[in-house]
PDB file of C-alpha atoms in Angstrom:
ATOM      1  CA  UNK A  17     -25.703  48.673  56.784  1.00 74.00           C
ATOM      2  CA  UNK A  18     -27.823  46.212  54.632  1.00 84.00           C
ATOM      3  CA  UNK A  19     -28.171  42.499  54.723  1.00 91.00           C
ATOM      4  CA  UNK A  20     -28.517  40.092  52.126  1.00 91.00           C
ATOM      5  CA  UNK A  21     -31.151  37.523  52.341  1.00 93.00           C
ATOM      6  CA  UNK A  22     -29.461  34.285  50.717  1.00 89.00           C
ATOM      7  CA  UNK A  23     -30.688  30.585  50.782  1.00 86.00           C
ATOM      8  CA  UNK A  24     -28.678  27.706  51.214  1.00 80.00           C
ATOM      9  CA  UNK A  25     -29.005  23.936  50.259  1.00 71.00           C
ATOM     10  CA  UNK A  26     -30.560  23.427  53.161  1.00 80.00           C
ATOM     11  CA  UNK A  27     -34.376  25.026  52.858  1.00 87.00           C
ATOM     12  CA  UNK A  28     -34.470  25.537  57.107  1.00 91.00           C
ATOM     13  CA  UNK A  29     -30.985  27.128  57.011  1.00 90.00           C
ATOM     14  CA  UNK A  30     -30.689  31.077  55.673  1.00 93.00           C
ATOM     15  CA  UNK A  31     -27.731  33.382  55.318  1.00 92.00           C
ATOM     16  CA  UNK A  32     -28.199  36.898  56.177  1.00 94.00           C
ATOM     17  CA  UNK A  33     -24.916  38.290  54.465  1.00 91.00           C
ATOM     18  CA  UNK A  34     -22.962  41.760  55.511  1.00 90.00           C
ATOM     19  CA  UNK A  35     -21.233  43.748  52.765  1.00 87.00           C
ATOM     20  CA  UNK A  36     -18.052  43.080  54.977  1.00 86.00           C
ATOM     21  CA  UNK A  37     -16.797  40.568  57.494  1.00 84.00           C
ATOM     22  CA  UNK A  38     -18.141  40.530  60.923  1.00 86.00           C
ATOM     23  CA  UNK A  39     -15.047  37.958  62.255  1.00 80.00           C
ATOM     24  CA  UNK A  40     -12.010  37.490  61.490  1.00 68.00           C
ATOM     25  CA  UNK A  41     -10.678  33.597  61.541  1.00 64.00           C
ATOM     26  CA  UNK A  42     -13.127  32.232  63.513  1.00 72.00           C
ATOM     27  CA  UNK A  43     -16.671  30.296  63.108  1.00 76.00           C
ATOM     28  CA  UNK A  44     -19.326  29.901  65.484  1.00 85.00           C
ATOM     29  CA  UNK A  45     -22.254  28.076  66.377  1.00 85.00           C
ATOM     30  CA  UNK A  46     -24.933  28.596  69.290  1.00 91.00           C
ATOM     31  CA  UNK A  47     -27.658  25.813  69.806  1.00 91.00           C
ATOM     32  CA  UNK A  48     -29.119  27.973  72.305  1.00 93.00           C
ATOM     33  CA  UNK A  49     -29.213  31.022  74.882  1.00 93.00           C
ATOM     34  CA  UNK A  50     -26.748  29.809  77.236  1.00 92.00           C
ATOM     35  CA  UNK A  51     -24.234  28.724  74.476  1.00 89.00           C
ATOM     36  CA  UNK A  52     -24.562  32.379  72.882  1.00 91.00           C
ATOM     37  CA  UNK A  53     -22.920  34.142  76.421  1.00 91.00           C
ATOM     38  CA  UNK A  54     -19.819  35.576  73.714  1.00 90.00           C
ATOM     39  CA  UNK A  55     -22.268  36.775  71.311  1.00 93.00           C
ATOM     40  CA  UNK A  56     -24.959  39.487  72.223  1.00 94.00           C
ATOM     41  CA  UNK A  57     -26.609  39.185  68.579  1.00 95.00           C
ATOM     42  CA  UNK A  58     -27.261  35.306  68.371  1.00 95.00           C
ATOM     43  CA  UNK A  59     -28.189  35.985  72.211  1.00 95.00           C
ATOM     44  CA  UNK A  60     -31.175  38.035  70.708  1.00 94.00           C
ATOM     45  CA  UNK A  61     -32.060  35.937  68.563  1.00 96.00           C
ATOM     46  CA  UNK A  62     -32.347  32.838  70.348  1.00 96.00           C
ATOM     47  CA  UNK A  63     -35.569  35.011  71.749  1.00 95.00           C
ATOM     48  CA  UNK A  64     -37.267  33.923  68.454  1.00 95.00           C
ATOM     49  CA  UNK A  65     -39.368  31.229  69.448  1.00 94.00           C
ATOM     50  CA  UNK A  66     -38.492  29.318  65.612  1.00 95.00           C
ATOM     51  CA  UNK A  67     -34.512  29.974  65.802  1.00 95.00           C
ATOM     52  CA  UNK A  68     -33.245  26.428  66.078  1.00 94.00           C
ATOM     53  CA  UNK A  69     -29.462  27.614  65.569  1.00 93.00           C
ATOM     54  CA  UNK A  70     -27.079  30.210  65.016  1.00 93.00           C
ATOM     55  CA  UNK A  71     -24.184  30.076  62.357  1.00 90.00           C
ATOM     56  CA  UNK A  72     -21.215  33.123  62.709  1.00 90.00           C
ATOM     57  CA  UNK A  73     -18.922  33.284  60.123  1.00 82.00           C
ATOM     58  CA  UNK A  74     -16.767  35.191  57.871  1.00 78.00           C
ATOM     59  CA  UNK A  75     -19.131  37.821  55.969  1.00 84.00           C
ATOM     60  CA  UNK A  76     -22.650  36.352  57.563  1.00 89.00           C
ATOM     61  CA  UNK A  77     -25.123  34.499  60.258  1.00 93.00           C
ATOM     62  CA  UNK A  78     -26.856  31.710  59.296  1.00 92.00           C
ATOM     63  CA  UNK A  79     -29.912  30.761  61.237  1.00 94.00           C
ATOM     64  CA  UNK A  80     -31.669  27.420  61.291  1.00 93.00           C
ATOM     65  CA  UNK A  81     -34.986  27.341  61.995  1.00 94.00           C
ATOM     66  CA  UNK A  82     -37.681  25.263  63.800  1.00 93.00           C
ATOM     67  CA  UNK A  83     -40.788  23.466  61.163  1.00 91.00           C
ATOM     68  CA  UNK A  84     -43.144  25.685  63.050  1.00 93.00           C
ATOM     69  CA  UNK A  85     -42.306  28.682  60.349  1.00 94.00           C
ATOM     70  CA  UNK A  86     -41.423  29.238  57.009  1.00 94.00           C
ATOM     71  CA  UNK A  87     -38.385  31.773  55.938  1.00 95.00           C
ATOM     72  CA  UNK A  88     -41.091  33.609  53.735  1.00 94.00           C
ATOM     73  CA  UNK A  89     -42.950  34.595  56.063  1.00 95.00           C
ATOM     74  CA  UNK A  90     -40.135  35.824  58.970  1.00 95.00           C
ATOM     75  CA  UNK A  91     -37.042  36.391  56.686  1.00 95.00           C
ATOM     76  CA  UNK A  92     -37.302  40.041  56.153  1.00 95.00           C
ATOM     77  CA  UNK A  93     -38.030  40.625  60.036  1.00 95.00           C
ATOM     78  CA  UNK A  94     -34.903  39.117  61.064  1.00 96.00           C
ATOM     79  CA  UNK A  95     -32.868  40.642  58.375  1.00 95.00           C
ATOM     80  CA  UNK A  96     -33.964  43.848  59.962  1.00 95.00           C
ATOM     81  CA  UNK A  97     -33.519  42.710  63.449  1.00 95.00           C
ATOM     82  CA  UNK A  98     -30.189  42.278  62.665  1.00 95.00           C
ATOM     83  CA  UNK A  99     -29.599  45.144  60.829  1.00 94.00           C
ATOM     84  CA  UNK A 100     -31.048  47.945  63.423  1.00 93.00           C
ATOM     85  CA  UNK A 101     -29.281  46.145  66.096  1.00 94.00           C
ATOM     86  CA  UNK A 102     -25.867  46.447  64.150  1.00 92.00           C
ATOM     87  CA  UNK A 103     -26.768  50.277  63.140  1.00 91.00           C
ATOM     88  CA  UNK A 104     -27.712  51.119  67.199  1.00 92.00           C
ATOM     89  CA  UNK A 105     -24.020  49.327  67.897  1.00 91.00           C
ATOM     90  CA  UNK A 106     -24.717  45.654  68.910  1.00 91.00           C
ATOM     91  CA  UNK A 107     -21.677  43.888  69.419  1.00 90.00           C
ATOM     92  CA  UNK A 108     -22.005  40.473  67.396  1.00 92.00           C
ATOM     93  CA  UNK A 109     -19.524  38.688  68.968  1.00 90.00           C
ATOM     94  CA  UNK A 110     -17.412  39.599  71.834  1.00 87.00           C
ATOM     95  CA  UNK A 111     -13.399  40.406  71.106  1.00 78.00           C
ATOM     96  CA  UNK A 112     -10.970  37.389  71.760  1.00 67.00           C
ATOM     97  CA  UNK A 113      -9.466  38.331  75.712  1.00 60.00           C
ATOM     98  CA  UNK A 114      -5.858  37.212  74.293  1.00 57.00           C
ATOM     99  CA  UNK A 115      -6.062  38.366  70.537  1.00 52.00           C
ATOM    100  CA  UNK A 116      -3.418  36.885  68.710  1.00 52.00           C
ATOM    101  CA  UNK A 117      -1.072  39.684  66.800  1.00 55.00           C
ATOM    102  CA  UNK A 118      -1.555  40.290  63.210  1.00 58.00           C
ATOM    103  CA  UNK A 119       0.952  39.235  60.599  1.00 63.00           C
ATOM    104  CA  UNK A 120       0.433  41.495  57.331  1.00 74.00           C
ATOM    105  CA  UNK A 121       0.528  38.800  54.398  1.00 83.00           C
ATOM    106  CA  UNK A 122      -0.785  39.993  50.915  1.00 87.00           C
ATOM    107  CA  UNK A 123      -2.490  37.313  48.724  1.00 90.00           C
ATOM    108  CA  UNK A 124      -3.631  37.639  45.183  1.00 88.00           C
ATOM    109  CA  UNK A 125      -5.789  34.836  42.594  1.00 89.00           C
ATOM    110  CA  UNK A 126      -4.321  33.464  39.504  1.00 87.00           C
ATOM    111  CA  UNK A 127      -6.473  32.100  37.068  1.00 87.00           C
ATOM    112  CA  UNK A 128      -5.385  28.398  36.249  1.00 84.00           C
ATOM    113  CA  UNK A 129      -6.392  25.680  32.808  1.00 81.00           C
ATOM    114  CA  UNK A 130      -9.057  24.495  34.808  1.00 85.00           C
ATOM    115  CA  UNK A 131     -11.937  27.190  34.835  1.00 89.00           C
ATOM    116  CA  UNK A 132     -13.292  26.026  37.948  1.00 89.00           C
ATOM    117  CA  UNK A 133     -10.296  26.446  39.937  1.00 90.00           C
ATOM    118  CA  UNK A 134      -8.487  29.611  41.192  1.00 92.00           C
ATOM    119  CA  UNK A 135      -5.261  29.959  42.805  1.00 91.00           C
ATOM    120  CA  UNK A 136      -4.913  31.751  45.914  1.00 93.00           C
ATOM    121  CA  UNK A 137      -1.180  33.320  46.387  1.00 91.00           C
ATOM    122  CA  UNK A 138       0.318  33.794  49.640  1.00 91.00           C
ATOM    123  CA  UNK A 139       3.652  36.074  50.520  1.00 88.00           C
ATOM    124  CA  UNK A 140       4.721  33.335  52.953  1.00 86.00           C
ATOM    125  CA  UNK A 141       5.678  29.600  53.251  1.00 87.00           C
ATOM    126  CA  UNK A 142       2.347  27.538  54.439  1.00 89.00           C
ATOM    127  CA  UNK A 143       3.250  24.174  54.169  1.00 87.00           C
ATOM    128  CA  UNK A 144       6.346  21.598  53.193  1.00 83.00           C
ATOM    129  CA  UNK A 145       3.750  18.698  52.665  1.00 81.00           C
ATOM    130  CA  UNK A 146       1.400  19.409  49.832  1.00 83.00           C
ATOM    131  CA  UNK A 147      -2.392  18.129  50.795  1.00 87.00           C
ATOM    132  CA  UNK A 148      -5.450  17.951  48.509  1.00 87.00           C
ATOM    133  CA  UNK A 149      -9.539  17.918  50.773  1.00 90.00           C
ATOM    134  CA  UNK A 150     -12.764  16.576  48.690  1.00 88.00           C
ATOM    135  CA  UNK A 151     -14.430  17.951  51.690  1.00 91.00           C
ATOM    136  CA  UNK A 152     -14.586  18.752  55.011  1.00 91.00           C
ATOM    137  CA  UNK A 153     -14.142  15.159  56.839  1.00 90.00           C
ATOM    138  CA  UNK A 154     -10.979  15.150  55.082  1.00 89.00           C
ATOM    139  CA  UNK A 155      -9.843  17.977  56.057  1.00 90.00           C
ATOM    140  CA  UNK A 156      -9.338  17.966  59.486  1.00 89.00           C
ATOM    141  CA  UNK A 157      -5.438  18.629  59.299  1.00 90.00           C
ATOM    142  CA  UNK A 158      -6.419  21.820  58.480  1.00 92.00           C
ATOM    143  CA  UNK A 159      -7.970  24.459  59.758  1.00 92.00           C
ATOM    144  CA  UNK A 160      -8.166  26.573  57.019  1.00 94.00           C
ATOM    145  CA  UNK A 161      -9.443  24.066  54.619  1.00 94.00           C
ATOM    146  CA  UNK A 162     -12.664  23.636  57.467  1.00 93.00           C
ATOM    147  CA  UNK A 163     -13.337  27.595  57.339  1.00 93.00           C
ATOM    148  CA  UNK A 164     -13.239  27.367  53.304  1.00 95.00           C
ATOM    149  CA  UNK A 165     -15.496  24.553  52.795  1.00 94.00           C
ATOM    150  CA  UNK A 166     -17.942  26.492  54.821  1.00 92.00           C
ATOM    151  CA  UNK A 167     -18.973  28.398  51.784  1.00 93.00           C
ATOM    152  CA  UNK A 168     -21.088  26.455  50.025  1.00 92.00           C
ATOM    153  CA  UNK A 169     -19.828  26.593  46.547  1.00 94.00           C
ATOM    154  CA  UNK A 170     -16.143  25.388  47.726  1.00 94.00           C
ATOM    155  CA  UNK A 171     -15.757  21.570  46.231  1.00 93.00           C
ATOM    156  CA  UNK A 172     -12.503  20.955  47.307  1.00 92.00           C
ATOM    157  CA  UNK A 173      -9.072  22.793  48.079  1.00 94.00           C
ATOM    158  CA  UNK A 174      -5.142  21.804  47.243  1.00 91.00           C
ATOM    159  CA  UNK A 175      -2.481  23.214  49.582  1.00 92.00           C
ATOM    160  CA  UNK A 176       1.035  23.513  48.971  1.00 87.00           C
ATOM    161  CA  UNK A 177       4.216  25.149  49.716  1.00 86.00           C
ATOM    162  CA  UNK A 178       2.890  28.930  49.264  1.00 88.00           C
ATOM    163  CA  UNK A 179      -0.643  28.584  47.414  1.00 91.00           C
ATOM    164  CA  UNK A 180      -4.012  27.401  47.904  1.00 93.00           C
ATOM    165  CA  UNK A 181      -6.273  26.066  45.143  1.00 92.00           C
ATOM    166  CA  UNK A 182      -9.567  26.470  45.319  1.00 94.00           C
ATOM    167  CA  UNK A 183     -12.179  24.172  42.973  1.00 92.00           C
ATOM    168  CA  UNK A 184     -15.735  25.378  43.016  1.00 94.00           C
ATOM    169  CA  UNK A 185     -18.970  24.214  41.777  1.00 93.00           C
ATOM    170  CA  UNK A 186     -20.212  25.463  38.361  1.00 91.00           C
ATOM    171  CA  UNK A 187     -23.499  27.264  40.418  1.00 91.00           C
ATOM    172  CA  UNK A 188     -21.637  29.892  41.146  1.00 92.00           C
ATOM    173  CA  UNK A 189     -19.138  32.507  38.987  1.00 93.00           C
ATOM    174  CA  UNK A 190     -15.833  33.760  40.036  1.00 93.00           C
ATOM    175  CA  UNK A 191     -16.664  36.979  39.440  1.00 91.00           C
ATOM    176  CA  UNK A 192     -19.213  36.642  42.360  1.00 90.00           C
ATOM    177  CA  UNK A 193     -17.012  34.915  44.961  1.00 92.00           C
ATOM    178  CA  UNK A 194     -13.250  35.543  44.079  1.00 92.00           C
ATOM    179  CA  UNK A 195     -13.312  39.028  46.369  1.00 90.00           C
ATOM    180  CA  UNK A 196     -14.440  37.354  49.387  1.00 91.00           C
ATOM    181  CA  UNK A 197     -12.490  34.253  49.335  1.00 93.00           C
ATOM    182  CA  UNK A 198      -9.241  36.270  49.071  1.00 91.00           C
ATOM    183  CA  UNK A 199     -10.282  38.368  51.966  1.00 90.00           C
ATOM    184  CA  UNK A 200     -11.029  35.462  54.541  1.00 91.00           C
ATOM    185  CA  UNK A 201      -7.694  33.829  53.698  1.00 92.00           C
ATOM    186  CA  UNK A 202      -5.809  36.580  54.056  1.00 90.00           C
ATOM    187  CA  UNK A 203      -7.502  37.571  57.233  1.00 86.00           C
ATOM    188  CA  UNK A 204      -7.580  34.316  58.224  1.00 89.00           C
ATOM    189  CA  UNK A 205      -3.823  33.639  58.205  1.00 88.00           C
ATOM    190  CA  UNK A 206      -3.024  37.525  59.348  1.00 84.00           C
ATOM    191  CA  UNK A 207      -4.603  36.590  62.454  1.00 82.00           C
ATOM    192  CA  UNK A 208      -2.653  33.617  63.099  1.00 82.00           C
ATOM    193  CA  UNK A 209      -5.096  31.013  61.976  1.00 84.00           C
ATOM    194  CA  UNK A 210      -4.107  27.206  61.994  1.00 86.00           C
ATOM    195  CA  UNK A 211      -3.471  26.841  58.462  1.00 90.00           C
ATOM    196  CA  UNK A 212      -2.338  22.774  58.660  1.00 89.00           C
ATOM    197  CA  UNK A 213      -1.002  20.405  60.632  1.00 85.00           C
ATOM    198  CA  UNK A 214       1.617  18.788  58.788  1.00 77.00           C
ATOM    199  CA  UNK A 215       1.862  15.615  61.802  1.00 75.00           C
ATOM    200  CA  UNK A 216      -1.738  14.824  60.819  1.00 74.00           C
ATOM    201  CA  UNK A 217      -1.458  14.207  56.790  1.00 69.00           C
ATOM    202  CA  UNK A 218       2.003  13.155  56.972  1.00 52.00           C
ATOM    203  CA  UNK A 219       1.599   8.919  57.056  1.00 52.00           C
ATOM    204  CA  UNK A 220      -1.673   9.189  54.608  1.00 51.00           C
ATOM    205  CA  UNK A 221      -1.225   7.047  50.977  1.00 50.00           C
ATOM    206  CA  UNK A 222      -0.776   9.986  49.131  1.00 49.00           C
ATOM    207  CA  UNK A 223       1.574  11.447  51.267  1.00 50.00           C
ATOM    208  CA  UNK A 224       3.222   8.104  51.157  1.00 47.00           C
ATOM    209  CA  UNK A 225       3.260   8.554  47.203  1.00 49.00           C
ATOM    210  CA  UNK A 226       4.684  11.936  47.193  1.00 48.00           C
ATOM    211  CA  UNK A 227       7.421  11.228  49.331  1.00 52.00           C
ATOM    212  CA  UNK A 228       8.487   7.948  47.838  1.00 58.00           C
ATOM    213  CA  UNK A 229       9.749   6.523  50.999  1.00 59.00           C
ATOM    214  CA  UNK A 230      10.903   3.512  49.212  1.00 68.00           C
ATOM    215  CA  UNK A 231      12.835   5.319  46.068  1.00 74.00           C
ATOM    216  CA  UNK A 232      15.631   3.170  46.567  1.00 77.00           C
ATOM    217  CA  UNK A 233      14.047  -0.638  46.339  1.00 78.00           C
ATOM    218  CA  UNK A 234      11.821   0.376  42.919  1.00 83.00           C
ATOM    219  CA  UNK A 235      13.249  -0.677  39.774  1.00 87.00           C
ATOM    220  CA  UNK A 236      15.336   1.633  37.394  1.00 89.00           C
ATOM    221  CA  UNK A 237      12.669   2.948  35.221  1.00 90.00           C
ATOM    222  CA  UNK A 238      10.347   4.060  37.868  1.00 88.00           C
ATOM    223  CA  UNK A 239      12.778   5.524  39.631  1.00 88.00           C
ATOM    224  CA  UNK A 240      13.471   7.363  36.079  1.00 90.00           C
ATOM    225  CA  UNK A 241      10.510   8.741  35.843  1.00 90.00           C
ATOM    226  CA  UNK A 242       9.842   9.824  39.234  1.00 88.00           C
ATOM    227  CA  UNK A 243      13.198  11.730  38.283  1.00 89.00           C
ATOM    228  CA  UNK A 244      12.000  13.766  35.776  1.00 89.00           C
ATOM    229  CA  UNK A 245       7.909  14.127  37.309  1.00 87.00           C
ATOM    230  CA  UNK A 246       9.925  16.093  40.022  1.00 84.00           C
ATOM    231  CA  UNK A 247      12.557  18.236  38.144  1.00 84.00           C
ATOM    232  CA  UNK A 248      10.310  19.011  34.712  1.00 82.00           C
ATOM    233  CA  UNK A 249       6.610  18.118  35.785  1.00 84.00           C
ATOM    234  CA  UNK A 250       6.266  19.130  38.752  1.00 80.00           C
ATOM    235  CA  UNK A 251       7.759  22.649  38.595  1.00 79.00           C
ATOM    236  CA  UNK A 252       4.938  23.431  35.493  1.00 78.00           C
ATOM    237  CA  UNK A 253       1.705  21.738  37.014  1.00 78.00           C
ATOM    238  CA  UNK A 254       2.813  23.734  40.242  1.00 77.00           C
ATOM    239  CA  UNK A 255       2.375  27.409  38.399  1.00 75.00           C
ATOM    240  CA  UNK A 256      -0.909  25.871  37.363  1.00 74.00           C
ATOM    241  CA  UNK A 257      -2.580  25.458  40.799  1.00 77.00           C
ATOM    242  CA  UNK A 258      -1.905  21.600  40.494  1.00 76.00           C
ATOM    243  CA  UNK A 259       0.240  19.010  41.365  1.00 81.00           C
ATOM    244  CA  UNK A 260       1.062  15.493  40.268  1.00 83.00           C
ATOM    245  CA  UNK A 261       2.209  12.387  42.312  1.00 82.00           C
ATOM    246  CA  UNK A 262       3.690   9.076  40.556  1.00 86.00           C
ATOM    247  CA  UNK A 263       1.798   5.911  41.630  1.00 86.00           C
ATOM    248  CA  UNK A 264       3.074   3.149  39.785  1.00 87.00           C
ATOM    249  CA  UNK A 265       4.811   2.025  36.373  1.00 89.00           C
ATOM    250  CA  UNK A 266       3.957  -1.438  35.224  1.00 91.00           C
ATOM    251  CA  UNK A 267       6.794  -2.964  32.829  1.00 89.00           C
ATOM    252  CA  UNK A 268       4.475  -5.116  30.588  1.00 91.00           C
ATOM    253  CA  UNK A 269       2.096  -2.948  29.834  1.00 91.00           C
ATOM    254  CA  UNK A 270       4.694   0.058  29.692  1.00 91.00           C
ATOM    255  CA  UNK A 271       1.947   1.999  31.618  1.00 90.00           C
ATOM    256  CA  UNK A 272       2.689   4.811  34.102  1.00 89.00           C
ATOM    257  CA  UNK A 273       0.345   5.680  36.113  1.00 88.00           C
ATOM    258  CA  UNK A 274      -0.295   9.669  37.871  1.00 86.00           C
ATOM    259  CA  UNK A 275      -2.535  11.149  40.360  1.00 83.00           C
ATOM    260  CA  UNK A 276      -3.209  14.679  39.333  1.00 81.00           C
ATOM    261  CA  UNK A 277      -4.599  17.094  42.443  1.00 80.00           C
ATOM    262  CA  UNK A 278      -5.426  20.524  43.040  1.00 76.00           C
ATOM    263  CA  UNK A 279      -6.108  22.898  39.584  1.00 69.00           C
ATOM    264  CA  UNK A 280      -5.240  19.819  37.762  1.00 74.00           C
ATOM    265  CA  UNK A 281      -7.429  17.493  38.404  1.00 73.00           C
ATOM    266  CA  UNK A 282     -10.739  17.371  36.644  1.00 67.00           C
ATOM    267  CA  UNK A 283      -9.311  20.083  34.590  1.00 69.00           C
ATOM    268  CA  UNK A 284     -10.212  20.106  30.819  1.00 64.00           C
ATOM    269  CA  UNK A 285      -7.026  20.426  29.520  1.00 66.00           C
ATOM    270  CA  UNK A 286      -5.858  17.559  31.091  1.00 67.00           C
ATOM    271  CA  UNK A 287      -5.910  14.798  29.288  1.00 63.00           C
ATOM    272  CA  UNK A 288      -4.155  16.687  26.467  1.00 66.00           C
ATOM    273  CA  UNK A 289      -0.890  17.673  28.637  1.00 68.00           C
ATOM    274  CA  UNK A 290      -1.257  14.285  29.695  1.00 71.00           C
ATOM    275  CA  UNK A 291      -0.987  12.880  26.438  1.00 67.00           C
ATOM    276  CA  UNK A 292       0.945  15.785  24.440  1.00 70.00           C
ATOM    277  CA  UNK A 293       3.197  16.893  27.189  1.00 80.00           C
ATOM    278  CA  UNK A 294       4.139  14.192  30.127  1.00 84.00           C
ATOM    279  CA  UNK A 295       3.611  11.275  28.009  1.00 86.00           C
ATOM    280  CA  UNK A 296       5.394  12.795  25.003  1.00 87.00           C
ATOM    281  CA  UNK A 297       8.179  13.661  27.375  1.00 89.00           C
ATOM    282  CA  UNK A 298       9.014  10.124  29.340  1.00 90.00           C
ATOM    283  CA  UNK A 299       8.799   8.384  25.625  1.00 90.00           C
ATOM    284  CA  UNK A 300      11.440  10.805  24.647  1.00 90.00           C
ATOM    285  CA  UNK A 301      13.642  10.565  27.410  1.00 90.00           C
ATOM    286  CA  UNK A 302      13.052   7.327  27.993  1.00 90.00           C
ATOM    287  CA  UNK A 303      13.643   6.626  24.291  1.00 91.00           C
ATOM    288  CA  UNK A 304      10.463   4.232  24.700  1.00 90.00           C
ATOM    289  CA  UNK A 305       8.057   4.854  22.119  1.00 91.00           C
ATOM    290  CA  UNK A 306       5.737   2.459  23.987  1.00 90.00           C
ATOM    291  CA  UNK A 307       5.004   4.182  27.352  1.00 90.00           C
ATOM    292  CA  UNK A 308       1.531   5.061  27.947  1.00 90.00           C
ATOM    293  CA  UNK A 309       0.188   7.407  30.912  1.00 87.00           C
ATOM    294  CA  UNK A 310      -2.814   7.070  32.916  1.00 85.00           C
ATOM    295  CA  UNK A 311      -4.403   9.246  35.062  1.00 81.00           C
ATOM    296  CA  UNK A 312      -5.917   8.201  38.393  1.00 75.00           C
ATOM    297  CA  UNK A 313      -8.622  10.374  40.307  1.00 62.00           C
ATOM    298  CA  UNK A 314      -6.667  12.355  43.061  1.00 51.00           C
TER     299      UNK A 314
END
């Protein structure tokens, strides 16, 4: 087995990648010895007088280290610390005592408008409330949003009913990353990982929008276009990875106002289906030749 030496935006943190995953929908983290008693490997390294901490994850171990060294001049003897104590049949982390039994999903990526988002498919219902993470502080509903933005080149992730969108940073290709992200979701959710918590996104503002709780007391033409959002919008953006939520309509200015999310937002193409599609759309079945849409950050 070989290990890949990568670096990470943080200069005292390095990845030592496997050329397969060494857990399945878990992370860890060991500050020291005593914390390590599940995993054998980061127990072994914690005898390294400059490991700091220990990162487990998906396909690799991050280590941070103590100012007393610099990666050049250890990296290569840890990678093959780790690797001859994987080849003599080190455990790295001890099995789970009450495993939790494996649901075989299949999950495949669709390419979307926006070139820095992919679309993750899933066999199986994930969640009734749609919910779009910037980062990890948002998403704490989710489990599986927390595992994804551990790889550094996820900026930010859309759920809905049976896909996941994934927007990365332009550092990186798809070609290099698409493999791996399909595998840890569809590991991740075989092995019964949390994948949200409806109860915790549920009373947010744009939940709030998207359910349009108070339908009934807006006035005629909002409720119009909320109308056809769901039953022609909606349905489209949806096959593209994104979604869109109605946030207002003001009747002066004729101006309706959107929050794209997900494959959508930020996408290139956006502001032309904004302009040649929805806003062509609600003029002509509004039969208002005045109505002007806006998009609002998601």
């Amino acid at each position: 087995m070989k290990i890949n030496i990568k670096e990470t935006q943080n200069p005292t943190i390095l990845k030592f990648e496997f050329p397969e995953f060494i857990t399945q929908n878990e992370s860890f983290e060991f500050k020291n010895i005593d914390e390590a008693k599940n995993s054998p490997l980061a127990q072994q390294l914690f005898y390294l007088p400059f490991v700091k901490t220990v990162y487990i994850s998906g396909n690799f171990i991050g280590i941070e280290r103590f100012s007393i060294v610099e990666w050049s001049d250890v990296q290569d003897a840890v990678a093959e610390q780790i690797e001859n104590f994987v080849n003599n049949g080190g455990v790295i982390v001890l099995p789970n005592e009450n495993p939790t039994k494996k649901q075989p999903i299949s999950v495949y990526g669709e390419t979307t408008p926006n070139p820095a988002s992919l679309k993750f498919v899933v066999n199986k219902a994930l969640t009734k409330t749609a919910a779009e993470f910037k980062n990890i502080d948002e998403a704490k509903p989710s489990p599986l949003a927390q595992e994804l933005f551990k790889f550094h080149y996820v900026k930010e992730i859309f759920i809905a009913e049976n896909y996941i969108s994934v927007t990365k940073y332009d550092s990186i290709s798809w070609d290099e990353i698409t493999l791996e992200l399909r595998t840890f979701i569809k590991q991740f959710i075989e092995n019964g990982g949390n994948i949200i918590d409806e109860s915790q996104i549920e009373n947010t503002e744009k939940q709030e929008k998207q359910q349009i709780k108070n339908f009934d007391n807006l006035d005629t033409t909002s409720q119009q276009i909320i109308n056809i959002l769901e039953e022609y919008v909606k349905p489209a953006v949806a096959a593209d990875g994104g979604n869109i939520l109605f946030d207002s309509y003001d009747e002066t200015e004729k101006r309706v106002k959107v929050v794209l999310q997900g494959a959508c937002n930020g996408c290139p193409s956006s502001t032309f289906t904004l302009k040649s599609g929805i806003e062509n759309m609600l003029k002509d079945m509004l039969n208002d030749k005045d109505i002007v849409v806006e998009a609002l950050n998601g």
